[in-house]
Structures are given as C-alpha cells and as structure tokens.
Amino acid sequence: MSDDDAGAVPPGTDVEELRALARSLAREAGALVREGRPARVEVAATKSSAVDPVTAMDRASEELLRTRLAAERPDDAILGEEGDDVPGTSGLTWVLDPIDGTVNYLYGVSSYAVSVAVVAGPPDPERWTALAGCVHSVVDGRTWTAARGGGAERDGRALRVSAPPSLAQSLVGTGFGYAAERRARQAEVLAEVLPRVRDIRRLGAAAIDLCLVAEGALDLYYERGINAWDVAAGGLVAAEAGAWVGGLRGRGPSSTMTVAGAVPVVAELVALLEDAGADGREGVTRS
C-alpha cells in the first residue's frame, strides 16, 4: 500500500458488521476475564518497567480474541498488546487490548476493560482510519461501541460529548507512565494543568477514559505514552460522539500525546499542554 493509500477503506467494508463483531469479541473476552479472575492475581511478567505488569489473564484474553478472529476474519491483520503481530491481506487490522488497566485488574480496582478495534491502513493512530470498535468494562458490564460515520453508543444509548463553558470548569482525565523519568515530567505538567481546571481524575484505563469523554462523564482527557491499542477503540468512540481527538502541534493522537474533548474548550487544553512542553524531551526540567 502506498502512502497515498494509507488509511484507505477497502471497497465493500461494512462498518456496522465490524462493530457487531467487535462488540461480540470484547464481551466474550470480558466474560473470560471477569469469571476467571482468581482471588489473588499473580504477575506473570513485566513490560516497560518492573511496575508495568502482565498477568496470565492478559495472555488468555488476547489468545481468545486471536482465535476468534482467525476463524471469523482470517484475511485481516492483528496488532495485539501481548502477542506477535499477524500480517493480513485484506487491508484491515484488528487492534487488541486484552485488559486495558492491568494494574487495576491486579489490585481489584474496578476500572479495567477489553478493547477491540478494527482499522484500515497502517497500525499507527496518526495514519490509520479507525472503522469500528468496542470497549467493554469488565466489572460492571458497560459496553461502548462506535462505527465510522455511524455514531457512538453505550449499551444502545447514543452518546454526545459535553461542552463545558471553560477550561476552568472542566473535569479532566489523565494517566501516568511507568518509567520514572516520564512520571517525573508528567508530574511537572500536571502541576501546570491542575490549577487551571475544575479537577483531575486518574482512573487507570485509557480506553475507558476516552469513552467517559464520549458520554460527558469527563470533559477532557490527555495522556502521554498511550499505545495504539489503548486509543484505537476508545478514540473512535470519543470522535463519533463529537469529540476532537488529536495530539499537540498539529499532530494526530500518538504515544507523544493524545488529547480528547469538545471543541472549543479542548483547544484551550492543547494550548496549555503545548506551553507546558508536555510533549518535550523527558528527564529535563523545563526552565
């Protein structure tokens, strides 16, 4: 696929059919995670740092999703958090987060989800075209879905992003990375943001945060360091509910920064984050 075709939707793609499959997959994996959670969860491995865990259930949930997709959509590619990438020939890629909010799952904190999305083009949030997705909150069963051009909903109810009158009256969600240098820099940025907003919430699952923006339970959201599988489904839900979803300095959403919220207030948050150097080099204190 050439750069000109990046993100092009294959002819005949039925986004509502893809939404239905994403919903079915996320709910099935969610049931596995919910019903299979032991009284005490053990860490099976770590990723970016010693405090970034992987559990056996992360792997089991992703294996279930991969097995179902191999049967239902054998020509599609797969990008998953825990396993090897699977190439495809259809032009579509399924982007999987088997447990978004693994630390919450580990400790029994209720905010964790299964996220399933399908995109056209490169598996890069700045270049792909997100087509359909589902975020299924495991503990309480809330299920958010979206289809490109078909709107966003939670359990059958259409969603619309809220429009707070100002940044100062906005409830803002965010999250923090696992590397010490990144956390230190994020704390500096937070110190710039917190006095300028109503309050901050850190729930620990980016996909759910983006869905809460979609339904107005959060006014705005920003985070550095989230991955493709964190933003794929939730970002589409937010966008289809009317939110602006992007990055800083004209970029799209990426691991450098992802921001979501209603226009025009989201532009105030973007400007604040740019002024704070939130996308700058980490480990360096801004003078």
mmCIF file of C-alpha atoms in Angstrom:
data_model
loop_
_atom_site.group_PDB
_atom_site.id
_atom_site.type_symbol
_atom_site.label_atom_id
_atom_site.label_comp_id
_atom_site.label_asym_id
_atom_site.label_seq_id
_atom_site.Cartn_x
_atom_site.Cartn_y
_atom_site.Cartn_z
ATOM 1 C CA MET A 1 0.000 0.000 0.000
ATOM 2 C CA SER A 2 1.413 3.403 -0.986
ATOM 3 C CA ASP A 3 1.463 6.436 1.296
ATOM 4 C CA ASP A 4 -1.351 7.883 -0.820
ATOM 5 C CA ASP A 5 -3.483 4.852 0.012
ATOM 6 C CA ALA A 6 -2.608 4.789 3.717
ATOM 7 C CA GLY A 7 -5.814 4.512 5.703
ATOM 8 C CA ALA A 8 -7.948 3.789 2.614
ATOM 9 C CA VAL A 9 -11.032 1.732 3.399
ATOM 10 C CA PRO A 10 -11.272 -1.460 1.315
ATOM 11 C CA PRO A 11 -14.308 -1.495 -1.022
ATOM 12 C CA GLY A 12 -17.340 -3.283 0.368
ATOM 13 C CA THR A 13 -16.366 -2.802 4.027
ATOM 14 C CA ASP A 14 -19.443 -2.930 6.287
ATOM 15 C CA VAL A 15 -18.594 -0.913 9.396
ATOM 16 C CA GLU A 16 -21.757 -1.935 11.240
ATOM 17 C CA GLU A 17 -20.899 -5.587 10.720
ATOM 18 C CA LEU A 18 -17.424 -4.868 12.078
ATOM 19 C CA ARG A 19 -18.929 -3.022 15.064
ATOM 20 C CA ALA A 20 -21.115 -6.026 15.868
ATOM 21 C CA LEU A 21 -18.129 -8.370 15.716
ATOM 22 C CA ALA A 22 -16.013 -6.067 17.891
ATOM 23 C CA ARG A 23 -18.827 -5.974 20.459
ATOM 24 C CA SER A 24 -19.207 -9.754 20.458
ATOM 25 C CA LEU A 25 -15.455 -10.319 20.809
ATOM 26 C CA ALA A 26 -14.984 -7.765 23.598
ATOM 27 C CA ARG A 27 -17.910 -9.119 25.607
ATOM 28 C CA GLU A 28 -16.736 -12.721 25.248
ATOM 29 C CA ALA A 29 -13.213 -11.828 26.347
ATOM 30 C CA GLY A 30 -14.659 -9.696 29.142
ATOM 31 C CA ALA A 31 -16.627 -12.658 30.460
ATOM 32 C CA LEU A 32 -13.434 -14.733 30.484
ATOM 33 C CA VAL A 33 -11.579 -12.023 32.418
ATOM 34 C CA ARG A 34 -14.427 -11.498 34.878
ATOM 35 C CA GLU A 35 -15.258 -15.128 35.566
ATOM 36 C CA GLY A 36 -11.658 -16.329 35.566
ATOM 37 C CA ARG A 37 -10.222 -13.782 37.965
ATOM 38 C CA PRO A 38 -8.688 -15.606 40.953
ATOM 39 C CA ALA A 39 -8.891 -14.258 44.481
ATOM 40 C CA ARG A 40 -5.226 -13.300 44.220
ATOM 41 C CA VAL A 41 -3.819 -12.289 40.841
ATOM 42 C CA GLU A 42 -0.140 -13.016 40.208
ATOM 43 C CA VAL A 43 2.181 -11.089 37.895
ATOM 44 C CA ALA A 44 3.322 -13.331 35.023
ATOM 45 C CA ALA A 45 5.838 -10.899 33.527
ATOM 46 C CA THR A 46 6.647 -7.206 33.169
ATOM 47 C CA LYS A 47 6.948 -4.945 30.117
ATOM 48 C CA SER A 48 8.373 -1.423 30.094
ATOM 49 C CA SER A 49 9.486 -1.486 33.727
ATOM 50 C CA ALA A 50 9.266 -3.567 36.899
ATOM 51 C CA VAL A 51 5.947 -1.875 37.757
ATOM 52 C CA ASP A 52 4.329 -2.493 34.334
ATOM 53 C CA PRO A 53 2.809 -5.964 34.784
ATOM 54 C CA VAL A 54 1.403 -8.678 32.550
ATOM 55 C CA THR A 55 -0.876 -11.342 34.038
ATOM 56 C CA ALA A 56 -1.788 -14.791 32.799
ATOM 57 C CA MET A 57 -5.273 -13.423 32.092
ATOM 58 C CA ASP A 58 -3.881 -10.730 29.763
ATOM 59 C CA ARG A 59 -2.436 -13.540 27.680
ATOM 60 C CA ALA A 60 -5.520 -15.761 27.904
ATOM 61 C CA SER A 61 -7.847 -12.930 26.894
ATOM 62 C CA GLU A 62 -5.724 -11.998 23.888
ATOM 63 C CA GLU A 63 -5.413 -15.635 22.823
ATOM 64 C CA LEU A 64 -9.215 -15.940 22.858
ATOM 65 C CA LEU A 65 -9.547 -12.806 20.712
ATOM 66 C CA ARG A 66 -6.888 -14.009 18.249
ATOM 67 C CA THR A 67 -8.503 -17.443 17.951
ATOM 68 C CA ARG A 68 -11.941 -15.967 17.245
ATOM 69 C CA LEU A 69 -10.542 -13.543 14.669
ATOM 70 C CA ALA A 70 -8.608 -16.304 12.918
ATOM 71 C CA ALA A 71 -11.916 -18.095 12.444
ATOM 72 C CA GLU A 72 -14.108 -15.077 11.629
ATOM 73 C CA ARG A 73 -11.681 -12.831 9.693
ATOM 74 C CA PRO A 74 -8.718 -14.937 8.522
ATOM 75 C CA ASP A 75 -7.527 -12.363 5.966
ATOM 76 C CA ASP A 76 -7.285 -9.487 8.458
ATOM 77 C CA ALA A 77 -4.111 -8.488 10.293
ATOM 78 C CA ILE A 78 -3.855 -8.391 14.097
ATOM 79 C CA LEU A 79 -1.971 -5.968 16.328
ATOM 80 C CA GLY A 80 -2.169 -7.032 19.958
ATOM 81 C CA GLU A 81 -0.537 -5.834 23.140
ATOM 82 C CA GLU A 82 0.700 -9.211 24.339
ATOM 83 C CA GLY A 83 1.423 -11.305 21.243
ATOM 84 C CA ASP A 84 3.207 -11.209 17.903
ATOM 85 C CA ASP A 85 1.696 -9.164 15.095
ATOM 86 C CA VAL A 86 -0.202 -11.190 12.498
ATOM 87 C CA PRO A 87 0.023 -9.988 8.864
ATOM 88 C CA GLY A 88 -3.061 -9.828 6.678
ATOM 89 C CA THR A 89 -4.111 -9.299 3.081
ATOM 90 C CA SER A 90 -7.469 -7.518 3.447
ATOM 91 C CA GLY A 91 -6.201 -4.036 4.310
ATOM 92 C CA LEU A 92 -7.835 -4.235 7.752
ATOM 93 C CA THR A 93 -6.095 -4.659 11.114
ATOM 94 C CA TRP A 94 -7.668 -5.615 14.442
ATOM 95 C CA VAL A 95 -6.105 -3.723 17.325
ATOM 96 C CA LEU A 96 -6.484 -5.577 20.629
ATOM 97 C CA ASP A 97 -6.007 -4.681 24.262
ATOM 98 C CA PRO A 98 -6.948 -7.818 26.208
ATOM 99 C CA ILE A 99 -7.002 -5.964 29.545
ATOM 100 C CA ASP A 100 -6.697 -2.192 29.495
ATOM 101 C CA GLY A 101 -5.927 -1.285 33.088
ATOM 102 C CA THR A 102 -3.907 -4.345 34.101
ATOM 103 C CA VAL A 103 -2.721 -2.753 37.359
ATOM 104 C CA ASN A 104 -6.361 -2.150 38.318
ATOM 105 C CA TYR A 105 -7.125 -5.783 37.466
ATOM 106 C CA LEU A 106 -4.140 -6.889 39.535
ATOM 107 C CA TYR A 107 -5.322 -4.984 42.613
ATOM 108 C CA GLY A 108 -9.063 -5.489 42.152
ATOM 109 C CA VAL A 109 -9.769 -1.829 41.358
ATOM 110 C CA SER A 110 -12.866 -1.758 39.151
ATOM 111 C CA SER A 111 -11.676 0.305 36.148
ATOM 112 C CA TYR A 112 -10.392 -2.180 33.553
ATOM 113 C CA ALA A 113 -11.681 -3.176 30.147
ATOM 114 C CA VAL A 114 -11.281 -5.227 26.994
ATOM 115 C CA SER A 115 -10.725 -3.033 23.934
ATOM 116 C CA VAL A 116 -11.238 -4.297 20.372
ATOM 117 C CA ALA A 117 -10.995 -2.116 17.260
ATOM 118 C CA VAL A 118 -10.533 -2.554 13.533
ATOM 119 C CA VAL A 119 -8.692 -0.031 11.383
ATOM 120 C CA ALA A 120 -7.762 0.440 7.738
ATOM 121 C CA GLY A 121 -4.219 1.258 6.746
ATOM 122 C CA PRO A 122 -1.054 1.219 8.842
ATOM 123 C CA PRO A 123 -1.426 0.291 12.539
ATOM 124 C CA ASP A 124 -0.495 3.847 13.551
ATOM 125 C CA PRO A 125 -3.104 6.185 15.126
ATOM 126 C CA GLU A 126 -1.753 9.123 13.133
ATOM 127 C CA ARG A 127 -2.167 7.312 9.799
ATOM 128 C CA TRP A 128 -4.912 4.734 10.135
ATOM 129 C CA THR A 129 -8.659 5.106 9.532
ATOM 130 C CA ALA A 130 -10.498 3.652 12.515
ATOM 131 C CA LEU A 131 -13.617 1.833 11.320
ATOM 132 C CA ALA A 132 -15.255 0.199 14.338
ATOM 133 C CA GLY A 133 -14.527 -0.560 17.951
ATOM 134 C CA CYS A 134 -15.794 -1.683 21.319
ATOM 135 C CA VAL A 135 -14.651 -1.021 24.875
ATOM 136 C CA HIS A 136 -16.192 -3.402 27.399
ATOM 137 C CA SER A 137 -15.845 -2.513 31.080
ATOM 138 C CA VAL A 138 -15.281 -5.891 32.695
ATOM 139 C CA VAL A 139 -16.535 -5.319 36.244
ATOM 140 C CA ASP A 140 -19.826 -3.526 35.575
ATOM 141 C CA GLY A 141 -20.523 -4.644 32.012
ATOM 142 C CA ARG A 142 -20.808 -1.201 30.424
ATOM 143 C CA THR A 143 -20.159 -1.550 26.704
ATOM 144 C CA TRP A 144 -19.263 1.345 24.435
ATOM 145 C CA THR A 145 -19.204 0.899 20.660
ATOM 146 C CA ALA A 146 -18.656 3.058 17.593
ATOM 147 C CA ALA A 147 -18.673 2.711 13.824
ATOM 148 C CA ARG A 148 -17.134 5.235 11.476
ATOM 149 C CA GLY A 149 -19.918 7.568 10.369
ATOM 150 C CA GLY A 150 -22.418 5.563 12.435
ATOM 151 C CA GLY A 151 -22.091 7.278 15.793
ATOM 152 C CA ALA A 152 -21.165 6.059 19.249
ATOM 153 C CA GLU A 153 -23.294 4.425 21.881
ATOM 154 C CA ARG A 154 -23.200 2.859 25.305
ATOM 155 C CA ASP A 155 -25.475 -0.135 25.735
ATOM 156 C CA GLY A 156 -27.761 1.102 22.972
ATOM 157 C CA ARG A 157 -27.868 4.756 24.073
ATOM 158 C CA ALA A 158 -26.444 7.293 21.636
ATOM 159 C CA LEU A 159 -23.598 9.367 23.064
ATOM 160 C CA ARG A 160 -22.709 13.027 22.720
ATOM 161 C CA VAL A 161 -19.672 14.733 24.195
ATOM 162 C CA SER A 162 -20.310 17.501 26.761
ATOM 163 C CA ALA A 163 -19.265 21.083 26.097
ATOM 164 C CA PRO A 164 -18.141 22.791 29.331
ATOM 165 C CA PRO A 165 -18.178 26.602 29.252
ATOM 166 C CA SER A 166 -14.464 26.917 30.004
ATOM 167 C CA LEU A 167 -11.292 25.044 30.810
ATOM 168 C CA ALA A 168 -11.625 26.186 34.423
ATOM 169 C CA GLN A 169 -14.944 24.327 34.680
ATOM 170 C CA SER A 170 -13.703 21.129 33.053
ATOM 171 C CA LEU A 171 -13.171 17.762 34.730
ATOM 172 C CA VAL A 172 -10.048 16.315 33.123
ATOM 173 C CA GLY A 173 -8.881 12.715 32.932
ATOM 174 C CA THR A 174 -5.241 11.728 32.560
ATOM 175 C CA GLY A 175 -2.796 8.921 33.248
ATOM 176 C CA PHE A 176 0.859 8.337 34.006
ATOM 177 C CA GLY A 177 3.574 6.140 32.536
ATOM 178 C CA TYR A 178 5.688 3.522 34.264
ATOM 179 C CA ALA A 179 9.194 4.849 33.649
ATOM 180 C CA ALA A 180 10.483 7.084 36.459
ATOM 181 C CA GLU A 181 11.677 9.872 34.134
ATOM 182 C CA ARG A 182 8.322 10.005 32.361
ATOM 183 C CA ARG A 183 6.432 10.126 35.660
ATOM 184 C CA ALA A 184 8.580 12.969 36.920
ATOM 185 C CA ARG A 185 7.908 15.002 33.771
ATOM 186 C CA GLN A 186 4.203 14.184 33.854
ATOM 187 C CA ALA A 187 4.054 15.436 37.437
ATOM 188 C CA GLU A 188 5.529 18.751 36.296
ATOM 189 C CA VAL A 189 2.925 19.042 33.556
ATOM 190 C CA LEU A 190 0.156 18.112 35.990
ATOM 191 C CA ALA A 191 1.259 20.949 38.265
ATOM 192 C CA GLU A 192 0.685 23.319 35.325
ATOM 193 C CA VAL A 193 -2.725 21.862 34.438
ATOM 194 C CA LEU A 194 -4.330 21.290 37.841
ATOM 195 C CA PRO A 195 -4.724 24.956 38.893
ATOM 196 C CA ARG A 196 -6.398 25.728 35.546
ATOM 197 C CA VAL A 197 -9.192 23.100 35.602
ATOM 198 C CA ARG A 198 -12.085 22.004 37.818
ATOM 199 C CA ASP A 199 -10.237 18.843 38.896
ATOM 200 C CA ILE A 200 -8.251 15.868 37.667
ATOM 201 C CA ARG A 201 -9.230 12.191 37.587
ATOM 202 C CA ARG A 202 -6.758 9.321 37.117
ATOM 203 C CA LEU A 203 -8.766 6.116 36.662
ATOM 204 C CA GLY A 204 -6.060 3.901 35.178
ATOM 205 C CA ALA A 205 -7.608 2.716 31.904
ATOM 206 C CA ALA A 206 -7.154 4.963 28.866
ATOM 207 C CA ALA A 207 -9.838 3.252 26.771
ATOM 208 C CA ILE A 208 -12.438 3.824 29.480
ATOM 209 C CA ASP A 209 -11.276 7.437 29.952
ATOM 210 C CA LEU A 210 -11.883 8.144 26.267
ATOM 211 C CA CYS A 211 -15.340 6.582 26.459
ATOM 212 C CA LEU A 212 -16.150 8.711 29.510
ATOM 213 C CA VAL A 213 -15.301 11.775 27.421
ATOM 214 C CA ALA A 214 -17.740 10.478 24.817
ATOM 215 C CA GLU A 215 -20.593 10.320 27.308
ATOM 216 C CA GLY A 216 -19.767 13.518 29.193
ATOM 217 C CA ALA A 217 -18.577 11.890 32.414
ATOM 218 C CA LEU A 218 -15.210 13.541 31.727
ATOM 219 C CA ASP A 219 -14.972 16.843 29.878
ATOM 220 C CA LEU A 220 -11.410 16.443 28.625
ATOM 221 C CA TYR A 221 -8.624 13.878 28.568
ATOM 222 C CA TYR A 222 -4.905 13.976 27.896
ATOM 223 C CA GLU A 223 -2.092 11.484 28.303
ATOM 224 C CA ARG A 224 1.431 10.894 27.088
ATOM 225 C CA GLY A 225 2.673 7.383 26.405
ATOM 226 C CA ILE A 226 -0.504 5.539 25.479
ATOM 227 C CA ASN A 227 -0.152 2.924 22.757
ATOM 228 C CA ALA A 228 -2.098 2.128 19.608
ATOM 229 C CA TRP A 229 -4.221 -0.496 21.375
ATOM 230 C CA ASP A 230 -5.085 1.975 24.160
ATOM 231 C CA VAL A 231 -6.582 4.567 21.805
ATOM 232 C CA ALA A 232 -7.955 2.544 18.877
ATOM 233 C CA ALA A 233 -11.481 1.779 20.105
ATOM 234 C CA GLY A 234 -11.874 4.490 22.743
ATOM 235 C CA GLY A 235 -10.611 7.189 20.421
ATOM 236 C CA LEU A 236 -13.201 6.247 17.799
ATOM 237 C CA VAL A 237 -15.972 6.207 20.423
ATOM 238 C CA ALA A 238 -14.971 9.712 21.526
ATOM 239 C CA ALA A 239 -14.687 11.008 17.948
ATOM 240 C CA GLU A 240 -18.029 9.556 16.890
ATOM 241 C CA ALA A 241 -19.611 11.213 19.933
ATOM 242 C CA GLY A 242 -18.366 14.567 18.646
ATOM 243 C CA ALA A 243 -15.054 14.937 20.453
ATOM 244 C CA TRP A 244 -11.910 16.267 18.867
ATOM 245 C CA VAL A 245 -9.196 13.599 19.245
ATOM 246 C CA GLY A 246 -5.629 14.580 18.370
ATOM 247 C CA GLY A 247 -2.197 15.489 19.626
ATOM 248 C CA LEU A 248 -0.106 18.629 20.014
ATOM 249 C CA ARG A 249 1.372 20.994 17.412
ATOM 250 C CA GLY A 250 -0.857 19.771 14.616
ATOM 251 C CA ARG A 251 -0.133 16.081 15.088
ATOM 252 C CA GLY A 252 -2.679 13.331 15.410
ATOM 253 C CA PRO A 253 -3.091 11.181 18.537
ATOM 254 C CA SER A 254 0.087 9.267 19.304
ATOM 255 C CA SER A 255 2.287 7.998 22.106
ATOM 256 C CA THR A 256 3.774 11.505 22.289
ATOM 257 C CA MET A 257 0.411 12.936 23.341
ATOM 258 C CA THR A 258 -3.259 12.140 22.949
ATOM 259 C CA VAL A 259 -5.904 14.750 23.796
ATOM 260 C CA ALA A 260 -9.695 14.450 23.559
ATOM 261 C CA GLY A 261 -12.654 16.688 24.308
ATOM 262 C CA ALA A 262 -15.262 19.034 22.936
ATOM 263 C CA VAL A 263 -14.462 21.965 20.717
ATOM 264 C CA PRO A 264 -13.662 24.760 21.531
ATOM 265 C CA VAL A 265 -12.566 24.032 25.120
ATOM 266 C CA VAL A 266 -10.217 21.233 24.054
ATOM 267 C CA ALA A 267 -8.197 23.863 22.159
ATOM 268 C CA GLU A 268 -7.507 25.592 25.492
ATOM 269 C CA LEU A 269 -6.137 22.360 26.936
ATOM 270 C CA VAL A 270 -3.987 21.770 23.848
ATOM 271 C CA ALA A 271 -2.529 25.278 24.154
ATOM 272 C CA LEU A 272 -1.841 24.769 27.855
ATOM 273 C CA LEU A 273 -0.087 21.460 27.225
ATOM 274 C CA GLU A 274 1.977 22.960 24.419
ATOM 275 C CA ASP A 275 3.017 25.864 26.637
ATOM 276 C CA ALA A 276 3.948 23.385 29.370
ATOM 277 C CA GLY A 277 6.133 21.409 26.946
ATOM 278 C CA ALA A 278 4.128 18.262 27.666
ATOM 279 C CA ASP A 279 5.467 16.637 24.508
ATOM 280 C CA GLY A 280 9.078 17.666 25.098
ATOM 281 C CA ARG A 281 12.139 15.662 25.971
ATOM 282 C CA GLU A 282 11.688 13.670 29.153
ATOM 283 C CA GLY A 283 14.057 13.800 32.088
ATOM 284 C CA VAL A 284 14.679 17.520 31.524
ATOM 285 C CA THR A 285 13.054 20.089 33.785
ATOM 286 C CA ARG A 286 11.600 22.995 31.847
ATOM 287 C CA SER A 287 13.294 26.282 32.718
#
